[in-house]
Short mmCIF file of C-alpha atoms in Angstrom, two decimals:
data_model
loop_
_atom_site.label_atom_id
_atom_site.label_comp_id
_atom_site.label_asym_id
_atom_site.label_seq_id
_atom_site.Cartn_x
_atom_site.Cartn_y
_atom_site.Cartn_z
CA MET K 1 -0.15 0.07 -0.18
CA SER K 2 2.95 2.47 1.05
CA GLN K 3 5.00 1.74 -2.19
CA THR K 4 2.12 2.38 -4.40
CA SER K 5 1.80 5.58 -2.62
CA SER K 6 5.37 6.67 -2.85
CA SER K 7 5.21 5.37 -6.68
CA ASP K 8 2.18 8.05 -7.04
CA ALA K 9 3.94 10.30 -5.14
CA THR K 10 6.88 10.44 -7.43
CA SER K 11 4.66 10.41 -10.96
CA SER K 12 2.87 13.36 -9.39
CA SER K 13 5.55 15.27 -8.69
CA SER K 14 6.78 14.49 -12.11
CA SER K 15 3.70 15.71 -13.74
CA HIS K 16 4.47 19.22 -12.42
CA HIS K 17 7.73 19.81 -13.96
CA ARG K 18 7.21 21.94 -16.89
CA SER K 19 9.71 21.57 -19.86
CA PRO K 20 12.35 24.33 -19.95
CA THR K 21 12.35 26.91 -22.61
CA LEU K 22 15.44 27.56 -24.46
CA LEU K 23 15.46 30.98 -22.44
CA ASP K 24 15.31 29.06 -19.44
CA ALA K 25 18.23 27.26 -20.10
CA LEU K 26 20.10 29.87 -21.09
CA ILE K 27 19.90 32.31 -18.49
CA PRO K 28 22.09 30.62 -16.05
CA LEU K 29 24.83 29.70 -18.91
CA LEU K 30 24.41 33.43 -19.96
CA ILE K 31 24.84 34.67 -16.36
CA LEU K 32 27.77 32.32 -16.21
CA ILE K 33 29.67 33.46 -18.63
CA ALA K 34 29.47 37.27 -17.96
CA LEU K 35 30.74 36.25 -14.14
CA LEU K 36 33.43 34.27 -15.47
CA SER K 37 34.66 37.16 -18.11
CA LEU K 38 34.21 39.47 -14.93
CA SER K 39 36.46 37.19 -12.84
CA VAL K 40 39.17 37.11 -15.70
CA PHE K 41 38.97 40.74 -16.06
CA PHE K 42 39.26 41.30 -12.42
CA TYR K 43 42.00 38.58 -11.49
CA GLY K 44 43.59 37.48 -14.79
CA ALA K 45 45.30 34.09 -14.51
CA ASP K 46 44.62 33.82 -10.92
CA SER K 47 40.81 33.51 -11.58
CA SER K 48 40.75 29.67 -11.17
CA TYR K 49 41.87 30.26 -7.73
CA GLY K 50 38.32 31.21 -5.94
CA PRO K 51 36.60 33.66 -8.19
CA ASN K 52 35.82 31.42 -10.81
CA GLN K 53 34.34 28.95 -7.86
CA ILE K 54 32.27 31.55 -6.19
CA ALA K 55 30.72 32.20 -9.91
CA LEU K 56 29.84 28.35 -10.71
CA LEU K 57 28.06 28.10 -7.31
CA LEU K 58 26.25 31.53 -7.44
CA CYS K 59 25.06 29.93 -11.34
CA ALA K 60 24.26 26.98 -9.56
CA GLY K 61 21.92 28.37 -7.48
CA VAL K 62 20.32 30.78 -10.25
CA ALA K 63 19.75 27.26 -12.35
CA ALA K 64 18.14 25.93 -9.36
CA LEU K 65 15.72 28.85 -8.97
CA MET K 66 15.06 28.50 -12.59
CA GLY K 67 14.36 24.85 -12.08
CA MET K 68 11.83 25.72 -9.07
CA LYS K 69 10.08 28.06 -11.70
CA ASN K 70 9.33 24.84 -13.71
CA GLY K 71 7.88 23.01 -10.63
CA PHE K 72 11.23 21.37 -9.16
CA THR K 73 11.56 21.24 -5.48
CA TRP K 74 14.86 22.47 -3.69
CA LYS K 75 15.22 18.87 -2.75
CA GLU K 76 15.49 17.80 -6.14
CA MET K 77 17.91 20.65 -7.19
CA GLU K 78 20.06 19.73 -4.20
CA GLU K 79 19.76 15.88 -5.40
CA GLY K 80 21.11 17.12 -8.82
CA MET K 81 24.01 18.88 -7.56
CA LEU K 82 25.05 16.06 -5.37
CA HIS K 83 24.61 13.75 -8.02
CA GLY K 84 27.18 15.64 -10.14
CA ILE K 85 29.73 16.10 -7.42
CA GLY K 86 29.28 12.42 -7.21
CA LEU K 87 30.32 11.50 -10.56
CA VAL K 88 33.77 12.87 -9.85
CA PHE K 89 34.68 11.30 -6.45
CA GLY K 90 36.52 8.84 -8.41
CA ALA K 91 38.79 11.73 -10.17
CA ILE K 92 39.01 13.59 -6.79
CA LEU K 93 41.13 10.69 -5.77
CA ILE K 94 43.00 10.23 -8.58
CA LEU K 95 44.05 13.97 -8.16
CA LEU K 96 45.11 13.65 -4.63
CA ALA K 97 47.36 10.42 -5.81
CA VAL K 98 48.57 12.79 -8.60
CA GLY K 99 49.72 15.27 -6.14
CA ALA K 100 51.40 12.85 -3.95
CA LEU K 101 53.23 11.32 -6.75
CA ILE K 102 54.86 14.65 -8.08
CA GLY K 103 55.94 15.39 -4.84
CA SER K 104 57.73 11.96 -3.97
CA TRP K 105 58.92 11.88 -7.89
CA ILE K 106 60.70 15.34 -7.44
CA LEU K 107 61.97 13.95 -4.00
CA ALA K 108 63.46 10.93 -5.46
CA GLY K 109 64.93 12.45 -8.25
CA THR K 110 62.90 11.09 -10.94
CA VAL K 111 61.50 14.32 -12.29
CA PRO K 112 65.23 15.83 -11.93
CA SER K 113 66.71 13.19 -13.85
CA MET K 114 63.68 13.04 -16.71
CA ILE K 115 64.70 16.82 -17.16
CA TYR K 116 68.29 16.53 -17.03
CA TYR K 117 68.52 13.68 -19.77
CA GLY K 118 65.61 15.41 -21.81
CA VAL K 119 67.20 18.98 -21.81
CA GLN K 120 70.71 17.54 -23.04
CA ILE K 121 69.06 16.72 -26.25
CA LEU K 122 69.06 20.28 -27.37
CA SER K 123 71.03 20.76 -30.38
CA PRO K 124 71.49 24.72 -32.09
CA GLN K 125 70.87 23.52 -35.42
CA TRP K 126 67.49 21.93 -34.23
CA PHE K 127 66.71 24.63 -32.21
CA TYR K 128 63.01 24.97 -32.44
CA ALA K 129 61.98 21.31 -33.12
CA ALA K 130 64.43 20.59 -29.78
CA SER K 131 62.44 23.29 -27.86
CA CYS K 132 59.26 21.85 -28.97
CA LEU K 133 60.57 17.98 -27.73
CA ILE K 134 62.37 19.37 -24.65
CA CYS K 135 59.03 20.78 -23.14
CA ALA K 136 57.16 18.06 -24.29
CA ILE K 137 59.35 15.43 -22.39
CA VAL K 138 59.35 17.62 -19.14
CA GLY K 139 55.55 18.74 -19.70
CA LEU K 140 54.86 14.84 -19.74
CA SER K 141 57.20 14.25 -16.60
CA ILE K 142 55.58 16.86 -14.35
CA GLY K 143 51.96 16.95 -15.89
CA SER K 144 51.94 21.13 -16.25
CA SER K 145 52.11 23.19 -19.21
CA TRP K 146 52.16 26.39 -17.29
CA THR K 147 55.29 24.78 -15.07
CA THR K 148 56.86 23.87 -18.07
CA ALA K 149 56.64 27.00 -20.04
CA GLY K 150 57.23 29.32 -16.82
CA THR K 151 60.71 27.51 -16.10
CA LEU K 152 62.35 26.01 -19.08
CA GLY K 153 60.19 27.85 -21.43
CA VAL K 154 61.85 31.23 -19.84
CA ALA K 155 65.50 29.82 -20.30
CA LEU K 156 65.01 28.75 -23.96
CA MET K 157 63.08 32.59 -24.48
CA GLY K 158 66.43 33.53 -23.35
CA ILE K 159 68.54 31.43 -25.53
CA ALA K 160 66.58 32.37 -28.52
CA GLY K 161 67.02 36.00 -27.66
CA ALA K 162 70.81 35.39 -27.39
CA LEU K 163 70.94 33.65 -30.76
CA GLY K 164 69.15 36.13 -32.59
CA LEU K 165 65.75 33.74 -33.14
CA ASP K 166 62.46 34.57 -33.51
CA PRO K 167 60.83 34.71 -30.08
CA ALA K 168 57.46 34.24 -31.56
CA ILE K 169 58.35 30.92 -33.11
CA THR K 170 60.20 29.97 -29.89
CA ALA K 171 56.87 30.70 -27.85
CA GLY K 172 55.04 28.39 -30.24
CA ALA K 173 57.45 25.81 -29.92
CA VAL K 174 57.63 25.98 -26.07
CA ILE K 175 53.86 25.99 -26.03
CA SER K 176 53.46 23.21 -28.40
CA GLY K 177 55.45 21.06 -26.31
CA ALA K 178 54.21 22.01 -23.13
CA TYR K 179 50.77 21.13 -23.72
CA PHE K 180 51.53 17.80 -26.01
CA GLY K 181 53.36 16.97 -22.45
CA ASP K 182 50.41 18.18 -20.28
CA LYS K 183 47.61 16.66 -22.58
CA MET K 184 49.29 13.16 -22.77
CA SER K 185 50.63 13.16 -19.27
CA PRO K 186 48.88 10.92 -16.49
CA LEU K 187 49.63 13.36 -13.91
CA SER K 188 48.00 16.45 -15.62
CA ASP K 189 44.55 17.63 -14.02
CA THR K 190 43.10 18.39 -17.46
CA THR K 191 43.57 14.90 -18.57
CA ASN K 192 42.20 13.33 -15.36
CA VAL K 193 39.03 15.48 -15.58
CA ALA K 194 38.36 14.89 -19.09
CA ALA K 195 38.47 11.12 -18.71
CA ALA K 196 36.24 11.70 -15.18
CA VAL K 197 33.68 13.73 -16.74
CA THR K 198 32.97 11.41 -19.09
CA SER K 199 33.45 8.25 -17.05
CA ASN K 200 36.25 6.54 -19.14
CA ASP K 201 39.18 5.15 -17.68
CA LEU K 202 42.30 7.37 -17.62
CA PHE K 203 45.03 5.04 -19.57
CA LEU K 204 42.13 4.25 -21.94
CA HIS K 205 41.68 7.73 -22.45
CA ILE K 206 45.28 8.42 -22.68
CA ARG K 207 45.84 5.52 -25.61
CA HIS K 208 42.93 6.86 -27.52
CA MET K 209 44.20 10.18 -27.59
CA LEU K 210 47.08 8.87 -29.37
CA TRP K 211 45.32 8.82 -32.68
CA THR K 212 45.05 12.76 -32.88
CA THR K 213 47.82 13.80 -30.60
CA MET K 214 50.99 11.89 -32.48
CA PRO K 215 50.40 13.04 -35.80
CA ALA K 216 49.68 16.65 -34.80
CA PHE K 217 52.67 16.42 -32.71
CA GLY K 218 54.77 14.80 -35.64
CA LEU K 219 53.52 17.43 -38.04
CA ALA K 220 54.49 20.59 -35.73
CA LEU K 221 58.11 19.06 -35.44
CA ILE K 222 58.60 18.74 -39.07
CA ILE K 223 57.54 22.23 -39.50
CA PHE K 224 59.56 23.55 -36.77
CA ALA K 225 62.60 21.68 -38.32
CA VAL K 226 61.94 22.88 -41.74
CA ILE K 227 61.76 26.45 -40.18
CA GLY K 228 65.07 25.89 -38.50
CA LEU K 229 67.11 24.58 -40.94
CA SER K 230 65.83 27.32 -43.44
CA SER K 231 66.69 30.29 -41.08
CA GLN K 232 70.10 31.64 -39.52
CA THR K 233 70.50 29.64 -36.18
CA GLY K 234 73.95 31.79 -35.46
CA GLN K 235 76.47 30.57 -32.60
CA ALA K 236 74.59 28.84 -29.96
CA SER K 237 75.53 29.57 -26.47
CA ALA K 238 74.06 27.06 -23.58
CA ALA K 239 75.45 29.01 -20.54
CA ASP K 240 71.60 28.81 -19.08
CA ILE K 241 71.16 25.01 -20.13
CA GLN K 242 74.49 24.26 -18.36
CA GLN K 243 73.39 26.32 -15.33
CA LEU K 244 70.44 24.15 -14.96
CA LEU K 245 72.05 20.78 -15.48
CA GLY K 246 74.22 22.04 -12.84
CA ALA K 247 71.93 22.99 -10.40
CA LEU K 248 70.29 19.54 -10.86
CA GLN K 249 73.26 17.72 -10.31
CA GLU K 250 73.83 19.82 -7.15
CA GLU K 251 70.59 19.39 -5.47
CA PHE K 252 70.03 15.54 -6.92
CA SER K 253 71.88 12.34 -7.70
CA ILE K 254 71.02 12.36 -11.21
CA SER K 255 71.09 8.60 -12.33
CA LEU K 256 69.26 5.98 -14.35
CA MET K 257 68.14 4.34 -10.89
CA SER K 258 66.03 7.54 -10.15
CA LEU K 259 63.56 6.44 -13.31
CA LEU K 260 62.69 3.37 -11.66
CA PRO K 261 59.53 4.62 -10.56
CA LEU K 262 58.60 6.18 -13.88
CA ALA K 263 59.09 2.20 -15.44
CA LEU K 264 57.24 0.57 -12.94
CA LEU K 265 54.16 3.44 -13.51
CA LEU K 266 54.63 2.40 -17.29
CA ALA K 267 54.57 -1.17 -16.89
CA MET K 268 51.35 -0.91 -14.41
CA ALA K 269 49.49 1.29 -17.09
CA TRP K 270 50.40 -1.11 -19.81
CA LYS K 271 49.37 -4.01 -17.77
CA LYS K 272 45.88 -1.92 -17.38
CA VAL K 273 46.10 -1.79 -13.47
CA PRO K 274 43.55 0.97 -12.63
CA ALA K 275 44.78 4.43 -12.22
CA TYR K 276 44.28 4.96 -8.56
CA PRO K 277 46.09 2.23 -7.40
CA THR K 278 48.85 2.85 -9.67
CA LEU K 279 49.72 6.08 -8.87
CA ILE K 280 49.67 5.27 -5.21
CA ILE K 281 51.98 2.56 -5.72
CA GLY K 282 53.96 4.94 -7.85
CA ALA K 283 53.95 7.38 -5.20
CA LEU K 284 55.10 5.05 -2.68
CA VAL K 285 58.03 3.58 -4.73
CA GLY K 286 59.21 6.92 -5.17
CA CYS K 287 59.22 7.43 -1.71
CA LEU K 288 61.41 4.46 -1.57
CA ILE K 289 63.87 5.51 -3.62
CA ALA K 290 63.70 8.68 -2.26
CA VAL K 291 65.07 7.43 0.93
CA ILE K 292 67.88 5.02 -0.84
CA PHE K 293 69.07 7.45 -3.09
CA GLU K 294 68.50 10.75 -1.93
CA PRO K 295 68.81 10.75 1.96
CA ASN K 296 70.14 14.29 2.27
CA ALA K 297 67.08 15.98 0.44
CA THR K 298 64.66 14.05 2.45
CA ARG K 299 66.20 14.83 5.54
CA GLN K 300 66.17 18.45 4.43
CA LEU K 301 62.55 18.38 3.52
CA ALA K 302 61.99 16.64 7.05
CA GLY K 303 64.13 19.62 8.94
CA GLY K 304 65.69 17.05 10.81
CA GLU K 305 68.54 14.36 11.19
CA GLY K 306 68.22 10.56 12.13
CA PRO K 307 66.17 7.47 10.56
CA LEU K 308 62.83 8.90 11.33
CA SER K 309 63.73 12.07 9.42
CA LEU K 310 63.80 9.87 6.07
CA VAL K 311 60.46 8.72 7.06
CA LYS K 312 58.81 12.18 7.86
CA GLY K 313 60.62 13.87 4.52
CA ALA K 314 59.08 11.04 2.28
CA TRP K 315 55.77 11.73 4.22
CA HIS K 316 55.87 15.44 4.00
CA SER K 317 56.29 14.87 0.06
CA LEU K 318 53.37 12.84 -0.04
CA PHE K 319 50.93 15.65 1.61
CA ASP K 320 52.94 18.97 0.83
CA GLY K 321 55.12 18.54 -1.89
CA TYR K 322 59.05 19.18 -2.30
CA LYS K 323 60.40 22.49 -1.83
CA SER K 324 63.85 23.12 -3.52
CA THR K 325 66.78 24.86 -2.04
CA SER K 326 68.30 25.25 -5.19
CA SER K 327 70.34 29.03 -5.41
CA ASN K 328 68.90 28.70 -9.24
CA GLU K 329 65.81 30.44 -9.57
CA ALA K 330 64.24 28.12 -12.36
CA VAL K 331 65.19 25.18 -10.75
CA ALA K 332 63.60 26.06 -7.32
CA SER K 333 60.60 27.13 -9.21
CA LEU K 334 60.35 24.21 -11.43
CA LEU K 335 61.10 21.39 -8.41
CA SER K 336 58.58 23.33 -5.63
CA LYS K 337 55.93 21.76 -6.31
CA GLY K 338 53.66 18.36 -5.75
CA GLY K 339 51.59 17.11 -2.42
CA MET K 340 47.99 16.47 -2.10
CA SER K 341 47.46 19.73 -1.05
CA SER K 342 48.39 21.27 -4.52
CA MET K 343 45.33 19.70 -5.74
CA LEU K 344 42.76 21.22 -3.50
CA ASN K 345 42.27 24.16 -5.28
CA THR K 346 41.71 21.84 -8.63
CA ILE K 347 39.47 19.78 -6.49
CA TRP K 348 37.38 22.93 -5.48
CA LEU K 349 36.80 24.00 -8.92
CA ILE K 350 35.71 20.28 -10.25
CA ILE K 351 33.26 20.20 -7.23
CA SER K 352 31.91 23.82 -8.09
CA ALA K 353 31.77 22.77 -11.67
CA MET K 354 29.56 19.55 -11.31
CA ALA K 355 27.61 21.22 -8.77
CA PHE K 356 26.52 23.68 -11.51
CA GLY K 357 26.53 20.97 -14.25
CA GLY K 358 24.48 18.54 -12.07
CA VAL K 359 21.26 21.15 -11.59
CA MET K 360 21.81 22.28 -14.99
CA GLU K 361 21.03 18.42 -15.90
CA ARG K 362 18.37 17.90 -13.16
CA ALA K 363 16.17 20.76 -14.33
CA GLY K 364 16.54 19.49 -18.16
CA PHE K 365 18.37 22.71 -19.45
CA LEU K 366 21.22 20.42 -20.68
CA GLU K 367 19.31 18.31 -22.73
CA ARG K 368 17.46 21.54 -23.89
CA ILE K 369 20.44 23.19 -25.08
CA VAL K 370 22.09 20.26 -26.36
CA ASN K 371 18.89 19.51 -28.90
CA TRP K 372 19.36 23.23 -29.67
CA ALA K 373 23.01 23.09 -30.48
CA LEU K 374 22.45 19.44 -32.41
CA SER K 375 19.36 20.35 -33.97
CA GLY K 376 21.14 20.65 -37.39
CA VAL K 377 23.64 17.74 -36.79
CA ARG K 378 22.94 14.71 -38.75
CA THR K 379 26.38 13.07 -39.14
CA VAL K 380 29.38 12.02 -36.74
CA GLY K 381 31.27 14.47 -38.54
CA GLY K 382 29.05 17.33 -37.35
CA LEU K 383 29.09 16.00 -33.87
CA ILE K 384 32.53 16.32 -33.83
CA THR K 385 33.09 19.71 -35.01
CA THR K 386 30.03 20.75 -33.06
CA THR K 387 31.68 19.43 -29.93
CA VAL K 388 35.18 21.51 -31.18
CA LEU K 389 33.36 24.42 -31.67
CA THR K 390 31.42 24.24 -28.52
CA CYS K 391 34.75 23.75 -26.50
CA PHE K 392 36.56 26.61 -28.50
CA GLY K 393 33.44 29.15 -27.48
CA MET K 394 33.65 27.96 -23.85
CA ASN K 395 37.19 29.06 -23.61
CA ALA K 396 36.84 32.31 -25.27
CA ALA K 397 33.11 33.05 -23.34
CA ALA K 398 34.09 31.63 -20.19
CA GLY K 399 37.76 32.19 -19.97
CA ASP K 400 38.76 28.88 -18.79
CA GLN K 401 39.87 25.50 -20.13
CA TYR K 402 38.21 23.62 -17.12
CA MET K 403 35.23 24.98 -18.24
CA ALA K 404 35.81 23.99 -21.60
CA ILE K 405 36.23 20.79 -20.57
CA ILE K 406 33.49 19.89 -17.77
CA ILE K 407 30.70 21.78 -19.22
CA PRO K 408 30.72 20.28 -22.89
CA GLY K 409 31.48 16.89 -21.34
CA ARG K 410 28.38 16.91 -19.49
CA MET K 411 26.33 18.56 -22.59
CA PHE K 412 27.57 16.06 -25.16
CA ARG K 413 27.46 12.64 -23.18
CA GLU K 414 24.40 11.69 -24.54
CA ALA K 415 24.49 12.88 -27.88
CA PHE K 416 27.59 10.62 -28.60
CA ALA K 417 25.92 7.55 -27.08
CA ASP K 418 22.62 8.58 -29.75
CA LYS K 419 25.22 8.47 -32.49
CA GLY K 420 26.63 5.04 -31.30
CA LEU K 421 30.13 6.51 -30.35
CA HIS K 422 31.91 5.29 -27.05
CA GLY K 423 32.71 7.88 -24.94
CA LEU K 424 36.32 7.60 -25.17
CA ASN K 425 35.76 9.95 -28.74
CA LEU K 426 34.10 12.64 -26.16
CA SER K 427 36.68 12.79 -23.98
CA ARG K 428 39.71 12.58 -26.60
CA THR K 429 37.38 15.53 -28.50
CA LEU K 430 37.30 17.40 -25.36
CA GLU K 431 41.15 17.21 -25.01
CA ASP K 432 41.86 17.98 -28.71
CA SER K 433 39.71 21.03 -28.40
CA GLY K 434 38.91 22.45 -24.79
CA THR K 435 42.19 21.45 -23.33
CA ILE K 436 44.19 22.73 -26.37
CA THR K 437 42.84 25.89 -27.54
CA SER K 438 42.94 27.78 -24.44
CA VAL K 439 46.13 29.18 -24.97
CA LEU K 440 44.96 30.81 -28.37
CA ILE K 441 42.74 33.29 -26.59
CA PRO K 442 44.24 36.38 -24.99
CA TRP K 443 41.70 36.33 -22.14
CA ASN K 444 41.61 33.14 -21.31
CA THR K 445 43.76 32.12 -18.37
CA CYS K 446 46.12 30.16 -20.05
CA GLY K 447 46.71 32.65 -22.88
CA ALA K 448 46.92 35.91 -20.28
CA TYR K 449 49.31 33.32 -18.51
CA MET K 450 51.71 32.45 -21.54
CA SER K 451 51.63 35.84 -22.93
CA ALA K 452 53.02 37.19 -19.59
CA THR K 453 55.37 34.74 -18.52
CA LEU K 454 57.13 34.25 -21.81
CA GLY K 455 56.64 37.89 -23.14
CA ILE K 456 55.04 37.59 -26.03
CA ALA K 457 51.23 38.63 -27.20
CA THR K 458 49.07 35.88 -27.74
CA PHE K 459 48.02 36.88 -31.20
CA THR K 460 51.87 36.92 -31.99
CA TYR K 461 52.78 33.45 -30.98
CA ALA K 462 49.45 31.68 -32.03
CA PRO K 463 50.11 31.44 -35.52
CA TYR K 464 53.19 29.31 -34.48
CA ALA K 465 51.40 27.26 -31.95
CA LEU K 466 51.26 24.56 -34.42
CA PHE K 467 50.20 21.64 -32.28
CA ASN K 468 47.43 23.63 -30.57
CA ILE K 469 46.05 24.56 -34.24
CA LEU K 470 46.37 21.13 -35.57
CA CYS K 471 45.00 18.99 -33.10
CA PRO K 472 41.52 20.53 -33.40
CA LEU K 473 41.86 20.29 -37.08
CA LEU K 474 42.72 16.63 -37.03
CA ALA K 475 40.08 15.73 -34.28
CA ILE K 476 37.08 17.30 -36.97
CA ALA K 477 38.55 15.64 -40.10
CA TYR K 478 38.88 12.10 -38.10
CA GLY K 479 35.26 12.93 -37.76
CA TRP K 480 34.19 13.42 -41.25
CA LEU K 481 36.11 10.68 -42.29
CA HIS K 482 34.99 8.25 -39.63
CA PHE K 483 38.49 7.33 -38.73
CA LYS K 484 39.15 6.06 -35.38
CA GLN K 485 35.79 6.56 -33.90
CA MET K 486 35.33 3.88 -31.55
CA PRO K 487 31.72 2.29 -31.60
CA LEU K 488 29.61 2.37 -28.38
CA GLY K 489 30.22 -0.84 -26.13
CA LYS K 490 33.52 -1.12 -27.50
CA GLN K 491 36.88 -0.99 -25.16
CA GLU K 492 40.47 -0.69 -26.57
CA GLN K 493 41.68 -4.36 -25.77
CA LEU K 494 44.66 -4.21 -27.87
CA PRO K 495 47.94 -1.92 -27.77
CA VAL K 496 47.98 0.70 -30.41
CA ALA K 497 50.53 -1.36 -32.53
CA GLU K 498 48.74 -4.58 -32.35
CA GLU K 499 45.04 -3.08 -33.17
CA VAL K 500 46.97 -1.36 -36.67
CA ARG K 501 48.42 -4.81 -37.44
CA ALA K 502 44.79 -6.39 -36.75
CA GLN K 503 43.26 -3.92 -39.24
#
């Protein structure tokens, strides 16, 4: 009897929900765009450190009020927020593990060794291509395009100036490499967010991105090589690079043994061990390597002596990262990072964004907007193109790459499923457009940061950010050619090389 009454009550409640108009759906989104734009205007590159979160939570309230106007209760709106936040709990755990991993790997000398060996491939005759490749290696090792550009990128810009090379091309090469590394690194927060918002496994997401990312990066390297070989490079002076290498050797025991945590992580990823245990194990192995090979750095981080200081130092790296004591400012800035605490702001942003997305979805606003955006889309190519343009538009309107990943990711999930496409196609497209194009827009936090850090106007370096231009174009081309669009229900069980041989 009570069960029937409950069912009738639910049915009665649903019957009072009015279908939202397009204006209903757009009002919270337009207010969000206005507030995020104002946030960037007021706070610039710092807008993602609180102001954007406030804008998102305020607009979640606006969306809830609009939903209540259409017959929803506050409890239903609150449930929508909680449901949206619940979808990213797995991503939050991964982000915390990534923070711990970065801290322990720096302390263990893993990241410094990767940087040390990567920097040495620099060749004066291949400066632009080498700069791109070096930044890609460093970006892949630390998972941050901003840190890569703000440290190694600044040094490379200085070397380019001494050699009389074009600073705009150098900036484009630095940004291309940094964003390749950021996009493909399991340590990157945007990579984790794109996988989480589409409910995909992190390493399957990275593997599926290879099909657009590697050709785009390869083409960019070829073009940079051609530009470098056709210009006068002058007499190279690698003083800044040598200072960087010397500072790394002074603070850490650079050796191949330090790369053991990386080898272990890659092996576990290849064996398809889930992302969270892979990252946690990698972080703990980093602590072990630090205790064995970097006892001085570990004790210094702990601020004490004795056997227990080794435990304290390794523990500290997990929750608060590593603090470099190098007199070289570039090295100190590059290596002072990591720890779970470093991920708290990103987690704050994700929770705020998913609260907004959750209430927008529960009120039917996302469905209404998607139906409007897709009203003229009839093909897979049209869907991919619409997704790319939406992500680019969100980067321009909202001024933040996280918004360009999370909001379209929530909006287009059902559309991809309706076209019979696996969610990995959506997560790849989000990265090919949302992550990559943010740096091409001057008022976006990424564009503003790169312009200020490298000393080159965004519109000046944008034509030479080749990887960032080629990636979304390849994504669109793949969509229209129906190339490497994984069908719904299929998983990539074979390594890429085996899959190619099987075709």
